[in-house]
Amino acid sequence: MTATVQVAPDGEPLASGHAFPAGFVWGAATAAYQIEGAAHDDGRGPSIWDTFSRTPGRVYAGHTGDVACDHYHRYADDVALMADLGLAAYRYSIAWPRIQPDGTGPVNPRGLDFYDRLTDELLGRGIDPVVTLYHWDLPQTLQDRGGWTVRATAEAFADYAAIVHAKLGDRVSTWTTLNEPWCSAYLGYASGQHAPGIQDPASAFRAVHHLLLGHGLAARALRAAGARSVSITLNPAAVFPLDPANPADAAAARIVDGLQNRIFLDPLLRGSYPDDMREHMTRFTDLSHVRDGDEAIIQAPIDVLGVNFYTPAYVSAQPGTPAAPEYPGTEGVAFRPPVGPVTDIGWQVEPAALTRLLDRLHTDYGVPLLITENGAAYPEGPAADGEVHDAARIDYLDGHLRACLDALAHGVDLRGYFAWSLLDNFEWAEGYQMRFGLVHVDYTTQKRVLKDSAKWYREVIRRHGLTGRARIGA
Ligand code: IFM
C-alpha cells in the first residue's frame, strides 16, 4: 500500500507530511444493544444484558437498553445522518436474540428483516455495511445452559453466523465474528463487571477458549458460504512496563500482555496458545476443554484484524498487590493510575500508544489492520446556541488519527478507521452517563444533534486527511 503526501484543499500540508492511502476507509461504529432499543419488538428474545441491567446494582442508575437510541425505529434517519457525514462504511452488530430468540433452533424472520432493511438503507446511501455478529448480547437461554463456558455455545454461534450470512451475504462483504472477546471472557466471567456477572477465573478461561473456537467455527462457516472478508475485533492492550529498564516491571507487563493480547492473537494467527499462557491457565483450570484440533480451527484465515483502542496501560511489579479481578493471576502487578489528560470515563489520553500498538501488531503478527473503534467519552450537551462544542473529543480524534498516520509511515498495513461511536449510547455498566457519540442524543426526545466533532470528522472525510489543528466551532 503506497501513501502519497497529501496537501489539503486549502493548500495547508498535513502536519506529519504523510497521508492516508487511497482506499483508506472512513467509518463509524455502534453495537446493537447499545443503540437499538425495541427490546421486546418483533419477537426478540432476552439477552444476558437484559438480565444483567435489570439486576439491582449492576448498571449505573438501573439504566437498561430497553429504549436506548430507539435506532430500531429510527434507523433510516440515522443512516441519513451517516450519509451527511460522508461515511464510507458503517460498522453495526447483529443482535443474536433477534435472530434466534432461544439462541438455537427456530429463526425469527422479523429479526432478520430489520437487518435486511438497515443493510439496504446503507447501500442505498452508498455506505458499505460492516457486520459484527457478536457484540456481547448472548441469548439468555444460552447463558442458562452455560454461556461461553461450554462448547455448545461456540457451535451454536457458527450456526447463527451461517443464518445471518444466508440473509445478508449477497450484500455484506465484510464479516466480523466477535467484538472484544477479552471483555466477554474476563469482564463477563472473571470480574463480573459485565453480563453475565460471574466471578470465577476458571470460567473466564473456558470462555476465552470457547469464544475463540466460536470465532474459528463461524469463520469457517462464513467462508464456506462465500464471505469475501472475515475478521475478528480485539481490544489489544497497549501495555508498557512503568520502568522499561526494570526486568520485574517488564515481567509484569508480559503477564498482562499475555492475558489480553497473546492469549487471543497467538491461537488466531500462529495456531497455538503461548506456552506461558497455557501454564498460567493451568493455575485455574485443567484445560480439558481444549481439544485436539481446536487451535487449528481457531487459526482460520482472517483478512484483517479489527483493533479497538482507547487508552494505554502502564504496569509495575509491586509485591503484595492483589490480582486485578479482570486479569486473573496477576498478583504483584500494579496498574499505574492515569497520568495527564483523561476522558470522562477516566481513561488516559495518549495517542502515541496507538502507534506503538499498531507497530507491534504489524511486526509480530504481520496481519492487515483496521481500527474498528476509537473515540472518547466527554459529557458536553447542547450549549445555549443549540450546538455541542466538544473540542476535547476533536483533539482526541485528531491525535489518534495522527498516530495512525505515524503507523502508516512506519509501513503498517492499516486499512481504515471507525470512530466510536456514531451516537451517544448505552455504555454498558456505565449506562447512559458516558457519552462517546459524534452525534448527541437527547434520551427524552430522541433528538439527534451533530456535535462539533461530527462536523470536524465530516471535513476529515471530505479531505481524506487532516489539516493543522483547525477545530469546527471552537
Ligand atoms: O462502548 C464500548 C464498545 O461497546 C466496545 N468497545 C469499547 C466501547 C467504549 O467502552
PDB file of C-alpha atoms in Angstrom, residues 156-442:
ATOM      1  CA  ALA A 156     -24.406 -22.533  18.169  1.00  0.00           C
ATOM      2  CA  PHE A 157     -22.563 -19.348  17.214  1.00  0.00           C
ATOM      3  CA  ALA A 158     -21.378 -20.900  13.951  1.00  0.00           C
ATOM      4  CA  ASP A 159     -24.958 -21.914  13.097  1.00  0.00           C
ATOM      5  CA  TYR A 160     -26.164 -18.403  13.846  1.00  0.00           C
ATOM      6  CA  ALA A 161     -23.384 -16.907  11.683  1.00  0.00           C
ATOM      7  CA  ALA A 162     -24.484 -19.054   8.759  1.00  0.00           C
ATOM      8  CA  ILE A 163     -28.115 -17.979   9.224  1.00  0.00           C
ATOM      9  CA  VAL A 164     -27.231 -14.291   9.140  1.00  0.00           C
ATOM     10  CA  HIS A 165     -24.920 -14.765   6.176  1.00  0.00           C
ATOM     11  CA  ALA A 166     -27.662 -16.547   4.244  1.00  0.00           C
ATOM     12  CA  LYS A 167     -29.820 -13.440   4.614  1.00  0.00           C
ATOM     13  CA  LEU A 168     -27.268 -10.654   4.146  1.00  0.00           C
ATOM     14  CA  GLY A 169     -24.328 -12.309   2.396  1.00  0.00           C
ATOM     15  CA  ASP A 170     -25.432 -11.135  -1.035  1.00  0.00           C
ATOM     16  CA  ARG A 171     -24.893  -7.538   0.098  1.00  0.00           C
ATOM     17  CA  VAL A 172     -22.449  -7.604   3.018  1.00  0.00           C
ATOM     18  CA  SER A 173     -18.855  -8.404   2.159  1.00  0.00           C
ATOM     19  CA  THR A 174     -17.108  -7.694   5.476  1.00  0.00           C
ATOM     20  CA  TRP A 175     -17.892 -10.003   8.385  1.00  0.00           C
ATOM     21  CA  THR A 176     -16.524  -9.656  11.896  1.00  0.00           C
ATOM     22  CA  THR A 177     -17.219 -12.598  14.166  1.00  0.00           C
ATOM     23  CA  LEU A 178     -16.648 -11.248  17.691  1.00  0.00           C
ATOM     24  CA  ASN A 179     -16.129  -7.881  19.283  1.00  0.00           C
ATOM     25  CA  GLU A 180     -13.537  -7.779  22.075  1.00  0.00           C
ATOM     26  CA  PRO A 181     -13.632 -11.358  23.385  1.00  0.00           C
ATOM     27  CA  TRP A 182     -11.353 -10.157  26.213  1.00  0.00           C
ATOM     28  CA  CYS A 183     -14.323  -8.208  27.601  1.00  0.00           C
ATOM     29  CA  SER A 184     -16.780 -11.064  27.096  1.00  0.00           C
ATOM     30  CA  ALA A 185     -14.490 -13.516  28.893  1.00  0.00           C
ATOM     31  CA  TYR A 186     -12.830 -11.535  31.666  1.00  0.00           C
ATOM     32  CA  LEU A 187     -15.351  -8.779  32.410  1.00  0.00           C
ATOM     33  CA  GLY A 188     -18.198 -11.244  31.994  1.00  0.00           C
ATOM     34  CA  TYR A 189     -16.809 -14.244  33.876  1.00  0.00           C
ATOM     35  CA  ALA A 190     -13.826 -13.109  35.998  1.00  0.00           C
ATOM     36  CA  SER A 191     -14.528  -9.626  37.390  1.00  0.00           C
ATOM     37  CA  GLY A 192     -18.283  -9.778  36.791  1.00  0.00           C
ATOM     38  CA  GLN A 193     -18.449  -6.118  35.775  1.00  0.00           C
ATOM     39  CA  HIS A 194     -20.292  -7.107  32.616  1.00  0.00           C
ATOM     40  CA  ALA A 195     -23.022  -9.625  31.865  1.00  0.00           C
ATOM     41  CA  PRO A 196     -23.407 -12.377  32.893  1.00  0.00           C
ATOM     42  CA  GLY A 197     -21.694 -11.021  36.026  1.00  0.00           C
ATOM     43  CA  ILE A 198     -19.821 -14.167  37.058  1.00  0.00           C
ATOM     44  CA  GLN A 199     -16.666 -14.005  39.182  1.00  0.00           C
ATOM     45  CA  ASP A 200     -14.774 -17.201  38.518  1.00  0.00           C
ATOM     46  CA  PRO A 201     -11.375 -17.198  36.742  1.00  0.00           C
ATOM     47  CA  ALA A 202     -11.738 -20.826  35.634  1.00  0.00           C
ATOM     48  CA  SER A 203     -14.962 -19.903  33.842  1.00  0.00           C
ATOM     49  CA  ALA A 204     -13.225 -16.920  32.266  1.00  0.00           C
ATOM     50  CA  PHE A 205     -10.504 -19.103  30.745  1.00  0.00           C
ATOM     51  CA  ARG A 206     -13.071 -21.575  29.490  1.00  0.00           C
ATOM     52  CA  ALA A 207     -14.891 -18.611  27.951  1.00  0.00           C
ATOM     53  CA  VAL A 208     -11.689 -17.396  26.268  1.00  0.00           C
ATOM     54  CA  HIS A 209     -11.366 -20.747  24.560  1.00  0.00           C
ATOM     55  CA  HIS A 210     -14.983 -21.153  23.523  1.00  0.00           C
ATOM     56  CA  LEU A 211     -15.139 -17.603  22.200  1.00  0.00           C
ATOM     57  CA  LEU A 212     -12.052 -18.288  20.084  1.00  0.00           C
ATOM     58  CA  LEU A 213     -13.467 -21.625  18.996  1.00  0.00           C
ATOM     59  CA  GLY A 214     -16.765 -19.950  18.129  1.00  0.00           C
ATOM     60  CA  HIS A 215     -14.817 -17.461  16.014  1.00  0.00           C
ATOM     61  CA  GLY A 216     -12.997 -20.255  14.196  1.00  0.00           C
ATOM     62  CA  LEU A 217     -16.142 -22.270  13.544  1.00  0.00           C
ATOM     63  CA  ALA A 218     -18.054 -19.188  12.411  1.00  0.00           C
ATOM     64  CA  ALA A 219     -15.169 -18.061  10.183  1.00  0.00           C
ATOM     65  CA  ARG A 220     -15.206 -21.479   8.550  1.00  0.00           C
ATOM     66  CA  ALA A 221     -18.990 -21.340   8.054  1.00  0.00           C
ATOM     67  CA  LEU A 222     -18.830 -17.809   6.637  1.00  0.00           C
ATOM     68  CA  ARG A 223     -16.046 -18.725   4.252  1.00  0.00           C
ATOM     69  CA  ALA A 224     -17.894 -21.840   3.097  1.00  0.00           C
ATOM     70  CA  ALA A 225     -20.907 -19.650   2.380  1.00  0.00           C
ATOM     71  CA  GLY A 226     -18.783 -17.319   0.246  1.00  0.00           C
ATOM     72  CA  ALA A 227     -17.936 -14.438   2.599  1.00  0.00           C
ATOM     73  CA  ARG A 228     -15.254 -12.309   0.967  1.00  0.00           C
ATOM     74  CA  SER A 229     -13.708 -10.737   4.055  1.00  0.00           C
ATOM     75  CA  VAL A 230     -13.661 -12.326   7.511  1.00  0.00           C
ATOM     76  CA  SER A 231     -12.253 -10.710  10.623  1.00  0.00           C
ATOM     77  CA  ILE A 232     -12.348 -10.568  14.378  1.00  0.00           C
ATOM     78  CA  THR A 233     -12.073  -7.433  16.507  1.00  0.00           C
ATOM     79  CA  LEU A 234      -9.883  -7.437  19.607  1.00  0.00           C
ATOM     80  CA  ASN A 235      -9.119  -4.736  22.123  1.00  0.00           C
ATOM     81  CA  PRO A 236      -5.407  -5.378  22.344  1.00  0.00           C
ATOM     82  CA  ALA A 237      -3.708  -3.780  25.302  1.00  0.00           C
ATOM     83  CA  ALA A 238      -1.071  -1.168  24.688  1.00  0.00           C
ATOM     84  CA  VAL A 239       0.698  -2.271  27.850  1.00  0.00           C
ATOM     85  CA  PHE A 240       4.095  -0.989  28.871  1.00  0.00           C
ATOM     86  CA  PRO A 241       6.409  -1.559  31.845  1.00  0.00           C
ATOM     87  CA  LEU A 242       6.492   1.525  34.027  1.00  0.00           C
ATOM     88  CA  ASP A 243      10.270   1.307  34.062  1.00  0.00           C
ATOM     89  CA  PRO A 244      11.364  -0.424  30.868  1.00  0.00           C
ATOM     90  CA  ALA A 245      14.829  -0.951  32.325  1.00  0.00           C
ATOM     91  CA  ASN A 246      13.441  -2.862  35.301  1.00  0.00           C
ATOM     92  CA  PRO A 247      13.130  -6.612  34.499  1.00  0.00           C
ATOM     93  CA  ALA A 248      10.435  -7.052  37.167  1.00  0.00           C
ATOM     94  CA  ASP A 249       8.284  -4.362  35.532  1.00  0.00           C
ATOM     95  CA  ALA A 250       8.900  -5.953  32.143  1.00  0.00           C
ATOM     96  CA  ALA A 251       7.747  -9.312  33.543  1.00  0.00           C
ATOM     97  CA  ALA A 252       4.613  -7.655  34.937  1.00  0.00           C
ATOM     98  CA  ALA A 253       3.843  -6.154  31.533  1.00  0.00           C
ATOM     99  CA  ARG A 254       4.443  -9.525  29.905  1.00  0.00           C
ATOM    100  CA  ILE A 255       1.728 -11.196  32.001  1.00  0.00           C
ATOM    101  CA  VAL A 256      -0.828  -8.526  31.143  1.00  0.00           C
ATOM    102  CA  ASP A 257       0.246  -8.714  27.504  1.00  0.00           C
ATOM    103  CA  GLY A 258      -0.262 -12.466  27.669  1.00  0.00           C
ATOM    104  CA  LEU A 259      -3.711 -12.277  29.205  1.00  0.00           C
ATOM    105  CA  GLN A 260      -5.054  -9.568  26.938  1.00  0.00           C
ATOM    106  CA  ASN A 261      -3.059  -9.939  23.732  1.00  0.00           C
ATOM    107  CA  ARG A 262      -1.141 -13.136  23.128  1.00  0.00           C
ATOM    108  CA  ILE A 263      -3.795 -15.490  24.534  1.00  0.00           C
ATOM    109  CA  PHE A 264      -6.007 -14.325  21.647  1.00  0.00           C
ATOM    110  CA  LEU A 265      -3.515 -13.327  18.960  1.00  0.00           C
ATOM    111  CA  ASP A 266      -1.307 -16.401  19.094  1.00  0.00           C
ATOM    112  CA  PRO A 267      -4.001 -19.023  18.541  1.00  0.00           C
ATOM    113  CA  LEU A 268      -5.711 -16.804  15.964  1.00  0.00           C
ATOM    114  CA  LEU A 269      -2.620 -16.014  13.950  1.00  0.00           C
ATOM    115  CA  ARG A 270       0.029 -18.564  14.949  1.00  0.00           C
ATOM    116  CA  GLY A 271      -2.112 -21.600  15.652  1.00  0.00           C
ATOM    117  CA  SER A 272      -1.437 -22.217  19.348  1.00  0.00           C
ATOM    118  CA  TYR A 273      -1.697 -20.699  22.794  1.00  0.00           C
ATOM    119  CA  PRO A 274       1.618 -19.275  24.026  1.00  0.00           C
ATOM    120  CA  ASP A 275       3.411 -21.614  26.440  1.00  0.00           C
ATOM    121  CA  ASP A 276       3.419 -19.106  29.303  1.00  0.00           C
ATOM    122  CA  MET A 277      -0.348 -18.598  28.994  1.00  0.00           C
ATOM    123  CA  ARG A 278      -1.030 -22.331  28.898  1.00  0.00           C
ATOM    124  CA  GLU A 279       0.900 -22.604  32.127  1.00  0.00           C
ATOM    125  CA  HIS A 280      -0.885 -19.567  33.558  1.00  0.00           C
ATOM    126  CA  MET A 281      -4.303 -21.044  32.755  1.00  0.00           C
ATOM    127  CA  THR A 282      -3.450 -24.319  34.458  1.00  0.00           C
ATOM    128  CA  ARG A 283      -3.383 -22.436  37.754  1.00  0.00           C
ATOM    129  CA  PHE A 284      -7.163 -22.222  37.375  1.00  0.00           C
ATOM    130  CA  THR A 285      -8.310 -24.995  35.030  1.00  0.00           C
ATOM    131  CA  ASP A 286      -7.057 -28.351  33.773  1.00  0.00           C
ATOM    132  CA  LEU A 287      -7.588 -27.259  30.141  1.00  0.00           C
ATOM    133  CA  SER A 288      -9.646 -30.372  29.451  1.00  0.00           C
ATOM    134  CA  HIS A 289     -11.973 -28.129  27.433  1.00  0.00           C
ATOM    135  CA  VAL A 290      -9.184 -27.523  24.875  1.00  0.00           C
ATOM    136  CA  ARG A 291      -9.482 -30.449  22.475  1.00  0.00           C
ATOM    137  CA  ASP A 292      -7.017 -31.656  19.884  1.00  0.00           C
ATOM    138  CA  GLY A 293      -7.627 -29.769  16.681  1.00  0.00           C
ATOM    139  CA  ASP A 294      -9.273 -26.750  18.326  1.00  0.00           C
ATOM    140  CA  GLU A 295      -6.319 -24.464  17.782  1.00  0.00           C
ATOM    141  CA  ALA A 296      -6.271 -25.336  14.084  1.00  0.00           C
ATOM    142  CA  ILE A 297      -9.939 -24.330  13.877  1.00  0.00           C
ATOM    143  CA  ILE A 298      -9.209 -21.068  15.699  1.00  0.00           C
ATOM    144  CA  GLN A 299      -6.446 -20.283  13.206  1.00  0.00           C
ATOM    145  CA  ALA A 300      -8.967 -19.986  10.370  1.00  0.00           C
ATOM    146  CA  PRO A 301      -7.540 -17.383   7.979  1.00  0.00           C
ATOM    147  CA  ILE A 302      -8.682 -13.822   8.531  1.00  0.00           C
ATOM    148  CA  ASP A 303      -8.411 -10.995   6.034  1.00  0.00           C
ATOM    149  CA  VAL A 304      -7.988  -8.197   8.506  1.00  0.00           C
ATOM    150  CA  LEU A 305      -7.706  -7.804  12.282  1.00  0.00           C
ATOM    151  CA  GLY A 306     -10.011  -5.273  13.910  1.00  0.00           C
ATOM    152  CA  VAL A 307      -8.336  -3.169  16.597  1.00  0.00           C
ATOM    153  CA  ASN A 308     -10.273  -1.227  19.210  1.00  0.00           C
ATOM    154  CA  PHE A 309      -8.090   1.287  21.032  1.00  0.00           C
ATOM    155  CA  TYR A 310      -8.814   3.827  23.731  1.00  0.00           C
ATOM    156  CA  THR A 311      -6.028   4.083  26.307  1.00  0.00           C
ATOM    157  CA  PRO A 312      -2.662   2.596  27.316  1.00  0.00           C
ATOM    158  CA  ALA A 313      -1.748   0.722  30.496  1.00  0.00           C
ATOM    159  CA  TYR A 314       1.461   1.086  32.488  1.00  0.00           C
ATOM    160  CA  VAL A 315       2.280  -1.638  34.960  1.00  0.00           C
ATOM    161  CA  SER A 316       4.949  -2.316  37.518  1.00  0.00           C
ATOM    162  CA  ALA A 317       5.930  -5.140  39.844  1.00  0.00           C
ATOM    163  CA  GLN A 318       4.714  -4.465  43.365  1.00  0.00           C
ATOM    164  CA  PRO A 319       4.808  -7.484  45.650  1.00  0.00           C
ATOM    165  CA  GLY A 320       1.701  -7.721  47.793  1.00  0.00           C
ATOM    166  CA  THR A 321      -0.625  -6.135  45.234  1.00  0.00           C
ATOM    167  CA  PRO A 322      -3.756  -8.294  44.838  1.00  0.00           C
ATOM    168  CA  ALA A 323      -4.617  -9.512  41.350  1.00  0.00           C
ATOM    169  CA  ALA A 324      -6.874  -7.245  39.308  1.00  0.00           C
ATOM    170  CA  PRO A 325     -10.122  -9.263  39.046  1.00  0.00           C
ATOM    171  CA  GLU A 326     -10.245  -8.841  35.259  1.00  0.00           C
ATOM    172  CA  TYR A 327      -6.666 -10.159  34.935  1.00  0.00           C
ATOM    173  CA  PRO A 328      -6.742 -13.446  36.874  1.00  0.00           C
ATOM    174  CA  GLY A 329      -3.425 -14.434  38.343  1.00  0.00           C
ATOM    175  CA  THR A 330      -1.769 -11.012  38.321  1.00  0.00           C
ATOM    176  CA  GLU A 331      -0.871 -10.863  41.992  1.00  0.00           C
ATOM    177  CA  GLY A 332       2.051  -8.474  42.436  1.00  0.00           C
ATOM    178  CA  VAL A 333       1.225  -6.472  39.291  1.00  0.00           C
ATOM    179  CA  ALA A 334       0.234  -2.846  39.870  1.00  0.00           C
ATOM    180  CA  PHE A 335      -1.569  -0.753  37.273  1.00  0.00           C
ATOM    181  CA  ARG A 336      -0.450   2.883  37.391  1.00  0.00           C
ATOM    182  CA  PRO A 337      -3.344   5.315  37.797  1.00  0.00           C
ATOM    183  CA  PRO A 338      -3.883   7.515  34.722  1.00  0.00           C
ATOM    184  CA  VAL A 339      -1.478  10.407  34.263  1.00  0.00           C
ATOM    185  CA  GLY A 340      -2.171  13.615  32.332  1.00  0.00           C
ATOM    186  CA  PRO A 341      -5.374  14.235  30.416  1.00  0.00           C
ATOM    187  CA  VAL A 342      -8.162  11.736  30.911  1.00  0.00           C
ATOM    188  CA  THR A 343     -11.571  11.373  29.316  1.00  0.00           C
ATOM    189  CA  ASP A 344     -14.850  11.495  31.230  1.00  0.00           C
ATOM    190  CA  ILE A 345     -14.620   7.774  31.931  1.00  0.00           C
ATOM    191  CA  GLY A 346     -11.150   8.287  33.426  1.00  0.00           C
ATOM    192  CA  TRP A 347      -9.087   6.814  30.610  1.00  0.00           C
ATOM    193  CA  GLN A 348      -5.678   8.352  29.958  1.00  0.00           C
ATOM    194  CA  VAL A 349      -5.308  10.075  26.591  1.00  0.00           C
ATOM    195  CA  GLU A 350      -2.060   9.043  24.890  1.00  0.00           C
ATOM    196  CA  PRO A 351      -2.251   8.781  21.095  1.00  0.00           C
ATOM    197  CA  ALA A 352       1.396   7.743  20.709  1.00  0.00           C
ATOM    198  CA  ALA A 353       0.494   4.481  22.469  1.00  0.00           C
ATOM    199  CA  LEU A 354      -1.724   3.643  19.493  1.00  0.00           C
ATOM    200  CA  THR A 355       1.209   3.991  17.115  1.00  0.00           C
ATOM    201  CA  ARG A 356       3.286   1.707  19.327  1.00  0.00           C
ATOM    202  CA  LEU A 357       0.486  -0.847  19.456  1.00  0.00           C
ATOM    203  CA  LEU A 358      -0.075  -0.828  15.683  1.00  0.00           C
ATOM    204  CA  ASP A 359       3.665  -1.101  15.059  1.00  0.00           C
ATOM    205  CA  ARG A 360       3.876  -4.068  17.409  1.00  0.00           C
ATOM    206  CA  LEU A 361       0.883  -5.885  15.895  1.00  0.00           C
ATOM    207  CA  HIS A 362       2.330  -5.343  12.432  1.00  0.00           C
ATOM    208  CA  THR A 363       5.793  -6.557  13.416  1.00  0.00           C
ATOM    209  CA  ASP A 364       4.737  -9.561  15.480  1.00  0.00           C
ATOM    210  CA  TYR A 365       1.721 -10.766  13.538  1.00  0.00           C
ATOM    211  CA  GLY A 366       2.008  -9.236  10.034  1.00  0.00           C
ATOM    212  CA  VAL A 367      -1.743  -9.022   9.514  1.00  0.00           C
ATOM    213  CA  PRO A 368      -3.626  -6.156   7.837  1.00  0.00           C
ATOM    214  CA  LEU A 369      -5.219  -3.949  10.488  1.00  0.00           C
ATOM    215  CA  LEU A 370      -8.384  -1.894  10.741  1.00  0.00           C
ATOM    216  CA  ILE A 371      -9.211   0.468  13.591  1.00  0.00           C
ATOM    217  CA  THR A 372     -12.745  -0.732  14.338  1.00  0.00           C
ATOM    218  CA  GLU A 373     -13.205   1.562  17.352  1.00  0.00           C
ATOM    219  CA  ASN A 374     -11.520   4.659  18.696  1.00  0.00           C
ATOM    220  CA  GLY A 375     -13.113   7.553  20.492  1.00  0.00           C
ATOM    221  CA  ALA A 376     -13.672   9.267  23.791  1.00  0.00           C
ATOM    222  CA  ALA A 377     -16.342   9.931  26.394  1.00  0.00           C
ATOM    223  CA  TYR A 378     -16.909  13.616  27.129  1.00  0.00           C
ATOM    224  CA  PRO A 379     -20.045  14.996  28.717  1.00  0.00           C
ATOM    225  CA  GLU A 380     -20.891  18.062  26.595  1.00  0.00           C
ATOM    226  CA  GLY A 381     -24.505  18.538  25.599  1.00  0.00           C
ATOM    227  CA  PRO A 382     -26.144  21.329  23.626  1.00  0.00           C
ATOM    228  CA  ALA A 383     -24.982  24.836  24.614  1.00  0.00           C
ATOM    229  CA  ALA A 384     -27.156  27.959  24.597  1.00  0.00           C
ATOM    230  CA  ASP A 385     -26.712  28.153  20.825  1.00  0.00           C
ATOM    231  CA  GLY A 386     -28.085  24.633  20.475  1.00  0.00           C
ATOM    232  CA  GLU A 387     -24.722  23.271  19.292  1.00  0.00           C
ATOM    233  CA  VAL A 388     -22.487  20.765  21.063  1.00  0.00           C
ATOM    234  CA  HIS A 389     -18.977  22.170  21.450  1.00  0.00           C
ATOM    235  CA  ASP A 390     -16.838  19.124  22.179  1.00  0.00           C
ATOM    236  CA  ALA A 391     -13.360  20.421  21.467  1.00  0.00           C
ATOM    237  CA  ALA A 392     -11.717  17.780  23.657  1.00  0.00           C
ATOM    238  CA  ARG A 393     -13.177  14.995  21.511  1.00  0.00           C
ATOM    239  CA  ILE A 394     -11.833  16.678  18.378  1.00  0.00           C
ATOM    240  CA  ASP A 395      -8.393  16.828  19.976  1.00  0.00           C
ATOM    241  CA  TYR A 396      -8.662  13.163  20.948  1.00  0.00           C
ATOM    242  CA  LEU A 397      -9.675  12.032  17.459  1.00  0.00           C
ATOM    243  CA  ASP A 398      -7.176  14.305  15.752  1.00  0.00           C
ATOM    244  CA  GLY A 399      -4.371  12.956  17.935  1.00  0.00           C
ATOM    245  CA  HIS A 400      -5.269   9.356  17.276  1.00  0.00           C
ATOM    246  CA  LEU A 401      -5.591   9.881  13.536  1.00  0.00           C
ATOM    247  CA  ARG A 402      -2.106  11.401  13.610  1.00  0.00           C
ATOM    248  CA  ALA A 403      -0.993   8.295  15.467  1.00  0.00           C
ATOM    249  CA  CYS A 404      -2.444   6.246  12.597  1.00  0.00           C
ATOM    250  CA  LEU A 405      -0.500   8.366  10.108  1.00  0.00           C
ATOM    251  CA  ASP A 406       2.677   7.678  12.046  1.00  0.00           C
ATOM    252  CA  ALA A 407       1.999   3.943  11.941  1.00  0.00           C
ATOM    253  CA  LEU A 408       1.303   4.154   8.206  1.00  0.00           C
ATOM    254  CA  ALA A 409       4.595   5.974   7.772  1.00  0.00           C
ATOM    255  CA  HIS A 410       6.305   3.061   9.543  1.00  0.00           C
ATOM    256  CA  GLY A 411       4.849   0.691   6.968  1.00  0.00           C
ATOM    257  CA  VAL A 412       1.881  -0.647   8.945  1.00  0.00           C
ATOM    258  CA  ASP A 413      -0.849  -2.024   6.667  1.00  0.00           C
ATOM    259  CA  LEU A 414      -3.731  -0.042   8.177  1.00  0.00           C
ATOM    260  CA  ARG A 415      -6.882  -0.177   6.092  1.00  0.00           C
ATOM    261  CA  GLY A 416      -9.271   2.236   7.779  1.00  0.00           C
ATOM    262  CA  TYR A 417     -10.661   3.946  10.852  1.00  0.00           C
ATOM    263  CA  PHE A 418     -14.078   3.658  12.526  1.00  0.00           C
ATOM    264  CA  ALA A 419     -14.903   6.297  15.119  1.00  0.00           C
ATOM    265  CA  TRP A 420     -16.618   5.073  18.264  1.00  0.00           C
ATOM    266  CA  SER A 421     -19.351   5.949  18.253  1.00  0.00           C
ATOM    267  CA  LEU A 422     -21.799   7.357  15.762  1.00  0.00           C
ATOM    268  CA  LEU A 423     -24.319   8.083  18.528  1.00  0.00           C
ATOM    269  CA  ASP A 424     -24.229   8.599  22.270  1.00  0.00           C
ATOM    270  CA  ASN A 425     -25.448   5.275  23.607  1.00  0.00           C
ATOM    271  CA  PHE A 426     -25.793   2.738  26.416  1.00  0.00           C
ATOM    272  CA  GLU A 427     -22.240   2.427  27.727  1.00  0.00           C
ATOM    273  CA  TRP A 428     -22.713  -0.967  29.420  1.00  0.00           C
ATOM    274  CA  ALA A 429     -22.178  -0.823  33.189  1.00  0.00           C
ATOM    275  CA  GLU A 430     -21.844   2.969  32.925  1.00  0.00           C
ATOM    276  CA  GLY A 431     -25.337   3.287  31.473  1.00  0.00           C
ATOM    277  CA  TYR A 432     -26.122   6.486  29.580  1.00  0.00           C
ATOM    278  CA  GLN A 433     -23.940   8.720  31.716  1.00  0.00           C
ATOM    279  CA  MET A 434     -20.920   8.237  29.422  1.00  0.00           C
ATOM    280  CA  ARG A 435     -21.296   9.836  26.022  1.00  0.00           C
ATOM    281  CA  PHE A 436     -18.996   8.573  23.257  1.00  0.00           C
ATOM    282  CA  GLY A 437     -21.053   9.845  20.304  1.00  0.00           C
ATOM    283  CA  LEU A 438     -20.155  12.109  17.419  1.00  0.00           C
ATOM    284  CA  VAL A 439     -23.876  12.776  17.498  1.00  0.00           C
ATOM    285  CA  HIS A 440     -25.559  13.885  20.701  1.00  0.00           C
ATOM    286  CA  VAL A 441     -28.717  12.022  21.665  1.00  0.00           C
ATOM    287  CA  ASP A 442     -31.347  13.526  23.941  1.00  0.00           C
TER     288      ASP A 442
END
